[in-house]
Short mmCIF file of N, CA, C and O in Angstrom, two decimals:
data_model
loop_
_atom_site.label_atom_id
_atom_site.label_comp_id
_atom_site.label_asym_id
_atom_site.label_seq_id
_atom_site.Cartn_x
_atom_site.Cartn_y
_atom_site.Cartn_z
N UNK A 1 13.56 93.27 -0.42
CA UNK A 1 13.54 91.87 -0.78
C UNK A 1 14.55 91.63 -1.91
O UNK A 1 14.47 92.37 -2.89
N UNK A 2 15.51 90.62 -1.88
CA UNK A 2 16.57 90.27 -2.44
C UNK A 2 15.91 89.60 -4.16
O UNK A 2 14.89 88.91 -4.16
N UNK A 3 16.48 89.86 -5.20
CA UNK A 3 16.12 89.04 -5.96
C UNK A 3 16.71 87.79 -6.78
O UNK A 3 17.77 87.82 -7.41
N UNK A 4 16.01 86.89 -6.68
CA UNK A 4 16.72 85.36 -6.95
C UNK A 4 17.26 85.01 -8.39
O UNK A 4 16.53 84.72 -9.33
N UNK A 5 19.06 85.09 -8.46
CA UNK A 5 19.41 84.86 -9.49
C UNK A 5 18.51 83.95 -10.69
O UNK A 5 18.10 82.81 -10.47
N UNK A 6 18.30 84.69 -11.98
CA UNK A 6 18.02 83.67 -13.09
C UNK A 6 18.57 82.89 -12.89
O UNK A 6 19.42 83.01 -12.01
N UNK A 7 18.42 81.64 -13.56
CA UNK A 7 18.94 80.50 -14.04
C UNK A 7 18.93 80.22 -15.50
O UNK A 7 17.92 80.23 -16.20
N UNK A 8 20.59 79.88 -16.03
CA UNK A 8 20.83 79.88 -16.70
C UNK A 8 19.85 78.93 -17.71
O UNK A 8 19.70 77.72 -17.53
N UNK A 9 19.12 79.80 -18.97
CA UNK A 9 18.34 78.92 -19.49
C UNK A 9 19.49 78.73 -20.58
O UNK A 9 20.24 79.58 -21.06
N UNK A 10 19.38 76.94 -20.88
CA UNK A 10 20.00 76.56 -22.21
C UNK A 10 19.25 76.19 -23.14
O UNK A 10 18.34 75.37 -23.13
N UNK A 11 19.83 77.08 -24.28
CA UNK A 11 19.03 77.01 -25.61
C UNK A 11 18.66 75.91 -26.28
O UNK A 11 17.63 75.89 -26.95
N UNK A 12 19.55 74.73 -26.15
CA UNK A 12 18.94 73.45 -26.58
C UNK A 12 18.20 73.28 -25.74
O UNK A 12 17.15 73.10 -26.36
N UNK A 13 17.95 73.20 -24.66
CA UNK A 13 16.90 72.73 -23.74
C UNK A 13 15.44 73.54 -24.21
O UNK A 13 14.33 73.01 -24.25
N UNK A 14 15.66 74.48 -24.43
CA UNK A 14 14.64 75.79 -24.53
C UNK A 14 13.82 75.11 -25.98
O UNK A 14 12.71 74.57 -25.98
N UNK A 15 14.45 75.25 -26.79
CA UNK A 15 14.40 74.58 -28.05
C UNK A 15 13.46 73.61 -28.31
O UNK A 15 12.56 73.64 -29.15
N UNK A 16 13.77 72.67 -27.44
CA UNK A 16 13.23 70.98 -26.95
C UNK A 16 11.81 71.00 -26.44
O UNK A 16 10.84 70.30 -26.70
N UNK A 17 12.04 72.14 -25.56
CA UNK A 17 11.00 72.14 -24.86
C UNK A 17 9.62 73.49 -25.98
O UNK A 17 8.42 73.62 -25.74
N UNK A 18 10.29 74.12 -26.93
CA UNK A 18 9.66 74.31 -27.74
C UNK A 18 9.02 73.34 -28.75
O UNK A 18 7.82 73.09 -28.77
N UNK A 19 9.73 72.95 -29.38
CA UNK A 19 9.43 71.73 -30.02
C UNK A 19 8.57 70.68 -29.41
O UNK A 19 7.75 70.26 -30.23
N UNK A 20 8.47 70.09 -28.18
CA UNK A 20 7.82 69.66 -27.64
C UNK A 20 6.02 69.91 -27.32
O UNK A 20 5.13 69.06 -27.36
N UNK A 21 5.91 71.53 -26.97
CA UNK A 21 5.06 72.04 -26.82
C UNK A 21 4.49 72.13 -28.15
O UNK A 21 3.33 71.72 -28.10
N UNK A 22 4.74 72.44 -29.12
CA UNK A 22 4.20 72.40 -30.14
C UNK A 22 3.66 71.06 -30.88
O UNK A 22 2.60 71.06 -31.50
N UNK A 23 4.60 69.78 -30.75
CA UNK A 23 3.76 68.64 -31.30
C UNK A 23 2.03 68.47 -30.24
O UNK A 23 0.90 68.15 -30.60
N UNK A 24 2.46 68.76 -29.20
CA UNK A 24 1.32 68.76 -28.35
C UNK A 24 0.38 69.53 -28.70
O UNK A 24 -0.74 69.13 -28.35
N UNK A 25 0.43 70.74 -29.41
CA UNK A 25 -0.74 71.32 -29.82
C UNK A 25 -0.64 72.40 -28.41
O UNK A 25 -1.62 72.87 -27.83
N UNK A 26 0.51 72.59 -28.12
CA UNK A 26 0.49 73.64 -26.98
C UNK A 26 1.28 75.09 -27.20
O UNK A 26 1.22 75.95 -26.32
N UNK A 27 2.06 75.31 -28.53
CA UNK A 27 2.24 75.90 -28.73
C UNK A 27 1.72 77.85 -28.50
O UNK A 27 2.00 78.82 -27.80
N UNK A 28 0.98 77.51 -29.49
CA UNK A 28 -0.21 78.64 -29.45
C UNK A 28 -0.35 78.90 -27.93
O UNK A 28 0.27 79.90 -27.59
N UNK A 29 -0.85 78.42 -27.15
CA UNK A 29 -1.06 78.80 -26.03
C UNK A 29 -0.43 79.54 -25.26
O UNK A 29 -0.79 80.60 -24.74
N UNK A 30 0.99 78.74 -25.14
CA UNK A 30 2.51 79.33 -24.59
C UNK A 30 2.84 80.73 -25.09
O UNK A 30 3.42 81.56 -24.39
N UNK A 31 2.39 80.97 -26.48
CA UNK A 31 2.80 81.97 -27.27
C UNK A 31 2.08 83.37 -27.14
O UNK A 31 2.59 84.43 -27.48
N UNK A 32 0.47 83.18 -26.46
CA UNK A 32 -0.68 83.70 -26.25
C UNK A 32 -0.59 84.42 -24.52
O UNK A 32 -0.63 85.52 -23.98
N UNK A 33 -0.47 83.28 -24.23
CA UNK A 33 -0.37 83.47 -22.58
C UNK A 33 1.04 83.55 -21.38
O UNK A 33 1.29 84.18 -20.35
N UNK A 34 1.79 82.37 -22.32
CA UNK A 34 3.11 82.23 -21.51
C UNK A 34 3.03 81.00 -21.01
O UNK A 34 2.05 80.26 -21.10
N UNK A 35 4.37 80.69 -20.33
CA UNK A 35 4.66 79.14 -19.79
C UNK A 35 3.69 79.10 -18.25
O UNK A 35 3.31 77.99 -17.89
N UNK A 36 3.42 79.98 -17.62
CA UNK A 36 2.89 80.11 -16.76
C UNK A 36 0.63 79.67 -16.81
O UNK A 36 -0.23 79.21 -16.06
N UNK A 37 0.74 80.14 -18.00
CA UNK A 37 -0.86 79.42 -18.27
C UNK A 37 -1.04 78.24 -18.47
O UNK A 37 -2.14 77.74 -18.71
N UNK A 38 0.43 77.40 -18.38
CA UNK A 38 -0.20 75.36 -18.86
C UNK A 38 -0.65 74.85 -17.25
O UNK A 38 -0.38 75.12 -16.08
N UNK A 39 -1.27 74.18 -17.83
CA UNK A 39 -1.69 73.59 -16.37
C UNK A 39 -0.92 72.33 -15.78
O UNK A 39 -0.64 71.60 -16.73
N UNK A 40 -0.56 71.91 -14.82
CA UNK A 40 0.40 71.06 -13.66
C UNK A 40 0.25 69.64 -14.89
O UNK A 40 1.19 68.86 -14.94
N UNK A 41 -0.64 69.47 -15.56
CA UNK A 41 -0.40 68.01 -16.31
C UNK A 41 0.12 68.64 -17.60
O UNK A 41 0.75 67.81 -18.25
N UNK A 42 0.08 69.48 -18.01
CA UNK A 42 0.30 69.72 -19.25
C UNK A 42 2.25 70.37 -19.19
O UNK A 42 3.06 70.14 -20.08
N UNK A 43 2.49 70.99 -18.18
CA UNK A 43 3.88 71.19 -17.68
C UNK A 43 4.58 69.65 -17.93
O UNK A 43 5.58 69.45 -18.62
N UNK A 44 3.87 68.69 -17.25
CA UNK A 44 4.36 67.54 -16.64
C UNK A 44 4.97 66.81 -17.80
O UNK A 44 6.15 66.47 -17.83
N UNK A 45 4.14 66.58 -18.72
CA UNK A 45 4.17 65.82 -20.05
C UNK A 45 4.70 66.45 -20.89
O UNK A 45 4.86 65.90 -21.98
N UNK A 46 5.11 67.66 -20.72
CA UNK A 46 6.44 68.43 -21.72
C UNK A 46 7.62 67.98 -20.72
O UNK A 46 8.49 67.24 -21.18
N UNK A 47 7.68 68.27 -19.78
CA UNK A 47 9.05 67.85 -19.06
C UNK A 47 9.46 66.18 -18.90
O UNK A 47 10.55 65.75 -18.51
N UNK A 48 8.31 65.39 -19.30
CA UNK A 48 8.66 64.16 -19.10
C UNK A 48 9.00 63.81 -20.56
O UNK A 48 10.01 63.12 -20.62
N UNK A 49 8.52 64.04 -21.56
CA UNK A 49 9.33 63.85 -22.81
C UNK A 49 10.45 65.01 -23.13
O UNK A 49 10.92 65.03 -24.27
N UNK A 50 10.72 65.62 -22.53
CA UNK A 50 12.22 66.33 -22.47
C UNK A 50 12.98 65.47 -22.07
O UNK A 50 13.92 65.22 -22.81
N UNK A 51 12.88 64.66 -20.70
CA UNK A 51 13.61 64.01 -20.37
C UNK A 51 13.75 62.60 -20.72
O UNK A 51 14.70 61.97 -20.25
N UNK A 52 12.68 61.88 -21.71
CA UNK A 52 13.04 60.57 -22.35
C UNK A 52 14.33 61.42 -23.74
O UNK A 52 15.40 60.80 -23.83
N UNK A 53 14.21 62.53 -24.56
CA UNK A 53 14.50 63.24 -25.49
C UNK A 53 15.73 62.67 -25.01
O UNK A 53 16.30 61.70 -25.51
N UNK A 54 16.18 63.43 -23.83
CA UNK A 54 17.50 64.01 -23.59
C UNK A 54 18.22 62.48 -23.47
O UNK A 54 19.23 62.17 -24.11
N UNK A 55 17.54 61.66 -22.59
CA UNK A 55 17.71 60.39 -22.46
C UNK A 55 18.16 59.64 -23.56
O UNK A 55 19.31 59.22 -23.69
N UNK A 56 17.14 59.46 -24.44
CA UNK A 56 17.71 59.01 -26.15
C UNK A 56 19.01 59.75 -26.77
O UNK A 56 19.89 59.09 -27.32
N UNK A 57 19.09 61.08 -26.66
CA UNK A 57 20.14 61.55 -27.66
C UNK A 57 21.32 61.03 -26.89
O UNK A 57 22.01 60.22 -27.50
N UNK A 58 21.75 61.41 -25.38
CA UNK A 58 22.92 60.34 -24.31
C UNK A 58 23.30 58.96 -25.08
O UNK A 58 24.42 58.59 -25.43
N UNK A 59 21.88 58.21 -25.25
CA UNK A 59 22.85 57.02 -25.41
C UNK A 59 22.68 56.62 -26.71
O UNK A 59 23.13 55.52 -27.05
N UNK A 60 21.98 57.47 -27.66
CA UNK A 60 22.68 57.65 -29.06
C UNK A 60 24.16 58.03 -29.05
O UNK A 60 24.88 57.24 -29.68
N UNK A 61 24.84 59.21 -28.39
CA UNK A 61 25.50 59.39 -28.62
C UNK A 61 26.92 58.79 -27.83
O UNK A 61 28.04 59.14 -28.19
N UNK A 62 26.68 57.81 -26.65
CA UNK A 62 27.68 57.00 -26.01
C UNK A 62 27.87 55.34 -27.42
O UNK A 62 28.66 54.39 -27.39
N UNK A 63 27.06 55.60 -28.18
CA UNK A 63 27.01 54.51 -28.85
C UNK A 63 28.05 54.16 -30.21
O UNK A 63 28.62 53.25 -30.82
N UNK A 64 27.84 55.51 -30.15
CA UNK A 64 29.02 55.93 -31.31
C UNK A 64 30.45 56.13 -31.01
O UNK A 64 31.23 56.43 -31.92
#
């Protein structure tokens, strides 16, 4: 069985999504268990404020 290239993780992203997990109070967990122990809503709501994040800093920075 072939194995499926990583994907390139980027460190700001990684970062974000640290930071993220942690205002949530999800930190600890991630740190305990891994990204693999959050559950399908708790994934969801880190990736959906990653992507308002990423969203805001874009057009902060088209603004300038």
């Amino acid at each position: 069985m072939e194995k499926k290239p990583q994907k390139k993780i980027n460190e700001a992203d990684e970062k974000l999504k640290l930071e993220i997990a942690e205002e949530l109070g999800l930190l600890d967990k991630v740190k305990q268990m891994g990204w693999k122990s959050l559950t399908a809503k708790e994934t969801g709501r880190i990736g959906g404020l990653m992507t308002r994040r990423k969203r805001l800093i874009k057009e902060k920075s088209q603004q300038m």
